[in-house]
Backbone as numpy.savetxt, mean C-alpha at the origin, in Angstrom:
# Nx Ny Nz CAx CAy CAz Cx Cy Cz
-41.42 41.87 -7.33 -41.19 41.38 -5.86 -40.10 42.56 -4.85
-40.35 42.99 -3.75 -40.34 43.79 -3.75 -38.88 44.24 -2.86
-38.45 45.28 -2.00 -36.33 45.42 -1.64 -36.63 44.53 -0.31
-37.51 44.02 0.95 -37.92 43.56 1.67 -37.41 42.81 1.66
-38.50 41.43 0.47 -38.34 40.53 -0.09 -36.87 39.73 -0.59
-36.54 40.75 -0.96 -34.86 40.73 -2.35 -33.70 40.51 -1.20
-33.57 41.26 0.08 -32.31 41.51 0.68 -33.29 39.70 2.27
-34.32 39.52 1.93 -34.66 38.01 2.85 -33.79 36.60 2.08
-34.12 36.94 1.02 -33.76 35.50 0.02 -32.38 36.03 -0.22
-31.82 37.83 -0.49 -30.29 36.94 -0.96 -29.74 37.44 0.68
-30.00 37.30 2.30 -29.51 36.94 2.75 -29.20 35.30 3.20
-30.40 34.73 2.90 -30.56 33.60 2.83 -29.64 32.94 1.86
-29.31 33.23 0.96 -28.30 32.16 0.29 -27.30 32.85 0.97
-27.28 33.48 0.92 -25.32 33.62 1.39 -25.48 33.40 3.06
-26.45 32.74 3.39 -25.85 32.53 4.42 -25.74 31.03 4.77
-26.61 30.18 3.52 -26.80 28.90 2.80 -25.51 28.66 2.42
-24.94 29.37 0.88 -23.14 29.56 0.82 -22.25 29.95 1.83
-22.30 30.41 3.19 -21.02 30.80 3.95 -20.83 28.99 4.61
-23.10 27.93 4.55 -22.19 27.55 5.41 -21.87 25.74 5.06
-22.07 26.00 3.41 -21.52 24.88 2.57 -19.50 24.63 2.67
-19.72 25.88 2.33 -17.82 26.86 1.92 -17.44 26.64 3.28
-17.97 26.48 4.35 -17.73 26.50 6.09 -17.44 24.97 6.05
-18.06 24.09 5.49 -18.02 22.85 5.84 -16.89 22.42 5.35
-16.61 22.58 4.15 -15.61 21.76 3.28 -14.74 22.27 3.16
-13.92 23.83 4.10 -12.18 24.31 4.25 -11.94 23.58 4.90
-12.55 22.34 6.24 -11.26 22.03 7.20 -12.11 20.71 6.88
-12.06 20.25 5.77 -11.81 19.15 5.33 -10.01 17.96 5.73
-10.15 17.15 5.29 -8.06 16.44 4.81 -8.70 15.94 3.36
-7.49 16.09 2.91 -7.55 15.35 1.32 -7.55 13.67 1.90
-7.92 13.56 1.54 -7.86 11.56 1.37 -6.57 10.39 0.98
-5.63 10.42 0.90 -5.48 10.14 -0.70 -5.73 8.54 -0.42
-5.92 8.52 -1.90 -6.05 6.61 -2.36 -4.74 6.31 -2.31
-4.64 3.94 -2.03 -3.84 3.83 -1.18 -2.79 4.09 -2.88
-1.44 3.96 -2.48 -1.32 3.77 -3.56 -0.87 2.02 -4.27
-1.09 2.27 -6.04 -1.42 0.61 -5.90 0.06 0.48 -7.47
1.29 -0.33 -6.85 2.20 -0.26 -7.89 2.54 -1.78 -7.85
3.29 -1.97 -8.72 3.88 -3.19 -9.99 4.11 -4.08 -9.38
2.77 -4.65 -10.36 2.52 -6.42 -9.47 4.75 -6.65 -10.17
5.21 -7.90 -9.63 6.37 -8.21 -10.17 6.24 -9.34 -9.44
6.65 -10.43 -10.59 7.20 -11.81 -10.18 8.76 -12.18 -10.42
8.47 -13.42 -9.92 10.09 -14.50 -9.69 9.86 -16.00 -9.50
11.10 -16.00 -10.69 10.82 -18.05 -10.55 12.48 -18.02 -10.09
12.92 -18.13 -8.71 13.95 -18.61 -8.65 13.52 -19.97 -7.03
14.48 -21.30 -8.00 14.62 -22.27 -7.09 13.90 -23.26 -6.88
12.67 -23.19 -8.24 11.92 -24.28 -7.89 10.65 -23.42 -7.32
10.81 -21.97 -7.40 9.15 -21.35 -6.27 9.11 -20.22 -7.26
8.10 -19.70 -7.08 7.02 -18.45 -8.23 6.70 -18.11 -6.92
6.65 -16.80 -6.95 6.44 -16.13 -6.17 6.13 -14.87 -6.88
4.95 -13.84 -6.02 4.44 -12.78 -7.74 3.81 -11.62 -6.08
4.12 -10.25 -6.13 3.89 -9.51 -5.42 3.75 -8.33 -6.09
2.64 -7.56 -4.99 2.24 -5.99 -5.60 2.22 -5.50 -3.74
2.53 -4.15 -4.24 2.42 -3.09 -2.80 1.69 -2.61 -2.78
1.20 -2.19 -2.10 -0.33 -1.53 -2.32 0.37 0.04 -0.56
0.61 0.61 -1.77 0.82 2.10 0.06 -0.41 2.65 0.18
-0.63 2.34 1.57 -1.23 2.98 2.72 -1.09 4.32 3.76
-1.26 5.98 2.79 0.04 6.29 3.90 -0.64 6.46 5.26
-2.69 6.34 4.41 -3.39 7.21 6.07 -3.35 5.34 6.92
-3.25 5.45 7.09 -3.27 3.58 7.93 -1.06 4.07 7.68
-0.73 4.01 7.48 1.10 3.46 7.55 1.22 2.65 7.50
0.31 1.94 6.43 1.47 0.57 6.05 1.84 1.13 4.89
2.48 -0.59 4.22 2.53 -1.30 3.01 2.09 -2.46 3.00
1.48 -2.91 2.41 1.08 -4.04 2.85 1.12 -5.14 0.74
1.72 -6.20 0.94 2.03 -6.37 -0.43 1.01 -8.00 -0.46
0.50 -7.44 -2.20 -0.47 -8.73 -1.99 0.63 -9.85 -2.51
0.62 -11.50 -2.11 1.30 -12.23 -2.10 1.08 -13.71 -2.69
1.39 -14.47 -3.63 1.43 -15.83 -4.09 2.06 -15.99 -4.37
2.96 -17.99 -3.70 4.11 -18.48 -3.51 3.61 -19.44 -4.53
3.35 -20.21 -5.22 4.02 -21.64 -6.32 4.78 -22.10 -6.10
4.85 -23.55 -5.88 5.91 -24.51 -5.61 5.19 -25.29 -5.45
6.48 -26.75 -6.58 5.91 -28.40 -5.98 7.30 -28.66 -6.00
8.16 -28.32 -6.00 9.69 -28.50 -5.17 9.61 -27.95 -3.96
9.23 -27.01 -3.97 9.73 -26.55 -1.96 8.81 -26.39 -1.10
8.19 -27.65 -0.51 6.87 -27.99 0.43 7.09 -26.67 1.51
8.53 -26.39 1.46 8.82 -26.57 3.28 8.53 -25.09 3.27
9.40 -24.29 1.85 8.90 -22.60 1.65 7.19 -21.93 2.19
6.73 -23.07 1.51 5.71 -23.15 1.75 4.59 -22.96 3.69
5.44 -23.72 3.47 4.95 -23.74 5.43 5.46 -22.76 5.82
6.20 -21.95 5.77 6.96 -21.31 6.23 5.84 -20.00 6.77
5.62 -19.04 8.22 5.50 -17.96 8.22 6.07 -16.42 7.28
5.35 -15.96 7.18 5.86 -14.88 5.32 7.21 -14.00 6.73
6.14 -13.97 7.70 6.94 -12.23 8.92 8.29 -13.10 9.39
9.08 -14.84 9.08 10.35 -14.62 9.41 10.73 -14.93 8.57
9.74 -14.87 7.26 11.49 -15.22 5.55 11.60 -13.90 4.74
10.49 -12.91 5.61 11.13 -11.46 4.72 11.74 -10.56 5.80
11.92 -9.84 4.95 12.28 -8.14 4.85 12.73 -7.16 4.09
11.77 -5.45 4.65 11.35 -4.85 3.79 12.67 -3.75 4.30
13.16 -3.40 2.76 14.01 -2.14 3.55 13.90 -1.00 2.71
14.16 0.10 2.97 13.33 1.47 2.66 14.66 1.86 1.21
14.97 3.15 0.97 16.11 3.96 0.63 17.18 4.61 1.98
16.94 4.38 2.50 17.97 5.05 3.88 18.34 3.53 3.72
17.92 2.40 3.59 18.63 1.67 4.17 18.22 0.94 5.83
17.31 1.58 6.16 16.74 1.01 7.22 15.50 -0.80 7.01
15.93 -1.05 7.96 15.22 -2.69 7.38 13.57 -2.74 8.41
13.01 -3.40 7.68 11.65 -3.15 8.79 11.40 -5.12 8.28
10.61 -5.05 9.99 10.04 -6.58 9.99 8.87 -6.68 9.80
7.79 -7.89 8.80 6.50 -7.88 8.21 5.93 -7.81 10.08
5.62 -6.40 10.15 4.45 -6.54 11.37 3.28 -7.27 11.23
2.89 -8.27 10.03 1.90 -9.80 9.90 1.72 -10.15 9.01
1.74 -11.45 8.58 0.94 -12.09 6.77 -0.87 -12.68 7.76
-1.08 -12.91 7.01 -2.74 -13.00 7.04 -2.86 -13.89 6.10
-2.38 -15.16 6.21 -2.57 -16.34 5.19 -4.24 -16.22 4.16
-4.39 -16.05 3.29 -5.65 -16.05 2.13 -6.49 -17.17 2.07
-5.42 -17.65 1.36 -5.61 -18.98 0.88 -3.98 -20.22 0.83
-4.55 -21.40 1.03 -3.25 -22.19 0.54 -3.85 -23.73 -0.28
-2.47 -24.26 -0.84 -3.18 -26.18 -0.58 -1.67 -25.99 -1.46
-2.04 -27.52 -1.75 -0.44 -28.11 -1.78 0.93 -28.15 -2.24
-0.16 -27.14 -3.44 1.47 -26.10 -4.42 0.69 -24.89 -4.29
0.55 -23.98 -3.50 0.49 -22.47 -3.34 -0.42 -22.34 -1.80
0.11 -20.37 -2.44 -0.67 -19.69 -0.79 -0.39 -19.06 -1.55
-1.72 -18.01 -0.93 -1.66 -16.26 -1.02 -2.07 -15.57 0.14
-1.81 -14.48 0.60 -1.91 -13.42 1.77 -1.73 -11.62 1.48
-1.61 -11.52 2.51 -2.19 -10.69 2.65 0.08 -10.21 3.83
0.32 -9.86 2.94 2.12 -8.57 3.66 2.69 -7.80 4.70
2.14 -7.44 5.28 1.93 -6.54 6.38 3.32 -5.70 7.00
3.56 -4.01 6.26 4.83 -3.03 6.45 4.58 -2.20 7.31
5.65 -1.43 8.21 4.97 -0.47 8.59 5.63 0.46 7.22
4.89 1.58 7.19 5.18 2.76 6.47 5.23 4.04 6.72
6.15 5.43 5.24 5.85 6.32 5.95 6.16 7.30 5.01
5.98 8.81 4.21 5.49 8.96 2.84 7.79 9.45 2.83
8.41 9.04 3.70 9.53 9.45 3.04 9.88 8.53 2.54
9.74 8.06 2.36 10.44 6.55 1.89 9.69 6.50 0.60
11.29 6.57 -0.66 10.86 6.92 -2.00 11.30 5.49 -2.96
11.86 4.72 -2.12 12.31 3.64 -3.16 12.01 1.85 -1.68
11.51 0.99 -2.82 11.77 0.06 -1.25 11.88 -1.24 -2.61
13.01 -2.27 -1.19 13.11 -3.55 -1.97 12.65 -4.17 -0.62
11.87 -5.47 -1.16 10.99 -6.79 -0.18 12.01 -7.98 -0.81
12.49 -8.12 -0.28 12.88 -9.61 -0.26 12.84 -10.81 1.00
12.59 -11.59 0.13 12.59 -12.42 1.12 14.11 -14.04 0.62
13.72 -14.46 1.94 15.35 -15.68 2.08 14.77 -17.18 2.46
15.32 -17.48 1.55 14.24 -18.83 1.54 15.75 -19.42 0.97
16.53 -20.42 0.82 17.37 -21.68 -0.07 18.91 -19.45 -0.47
17.47 -18.95 -1.68 18.45 -18.24 -2.09 18.10 -16.79 -1.66
18.45 -15.87 -1.84 17.07 -14.00 -1.46 16.84 -14.26 -2.52
15.68 -13.99 -2.63 14.96 -13.67 -3.96 14.28 -12.05 -3.63
14.74 -11.01 -4.15 14.70 -9.19 -3.93 13.48 -8.85 -4.78
12.68 -7.60 -4.49 11.88 -7.30 -5.59 12.24 -6.19 -4.44
11.95 -4.59 -6.40 11.84 -3.92 -6.02 10.87 -2.25 -6.83
11.14 -1.61 -5.50 9.92 -0.74 -6.78 10.64 1.14 -6.12
10.03 1.65 -6.53 9.86 3.56 -6.93 8.17 3.48 -6.52
8.49 4.73 -5.86 6.78 4.80 -4.95 6.20 5.54 -6.08
4.70 6.16 -6.73 4.30 6.93 -7.67 5.42 8.11 -7.38
5.08 8.60 -5.53 5.40 10.49 -5.07 6.89 10.85 -5.99
7.91 9.42 -5.71 9.35 10.03 -6.43 9.68 9.44 -7.96
7.96 9.17 -9.11 8.07 9.25 -10.71 7.62 10.67 -10.59
7.12 10.51 -10.47 6.01 12.78 -9.94 7.29 13.30 -9.74
8.11 13.13 -8.86 9.39 13.74 -8.56 10.60 14.38 -10.13
10.58 12.97 -10.53 12.15 12.63 -11.54 11.19 12.94 -12.36
10.17 13.44 -13.29 9.97 14.47 -14.25 10.03 15.52 -14.30
């Protein structure tokens, strides 16, 4: 191989390398949603199971929610946006943005409860208001990493 061909191949290789490096430098790191622990409680003949999923990209936190009861039919008929409240570690309350029912029967319902979220939140408390208040609490994974 002569010097001219070597220089052409080297130049072409460097050009391709610069294209590849340049196209990946400006990309944002996309965080996957944080899946927090599923918790369930039974109170007033009603079992509520919730699992939070935090999406920093969408600035929302959703709660996969399942409610089962044989004694408290009125609670099954409630729009959960009217009987829930989210509170952050600063004591700031948030109303639900949306309740999307996925399935319901005579004794249960499941769906997605959506609240606003920002990355400054480290602890969350979700309250359901029935005849008694039912409270669920979590720490975000970011908090757990900082505490270690």
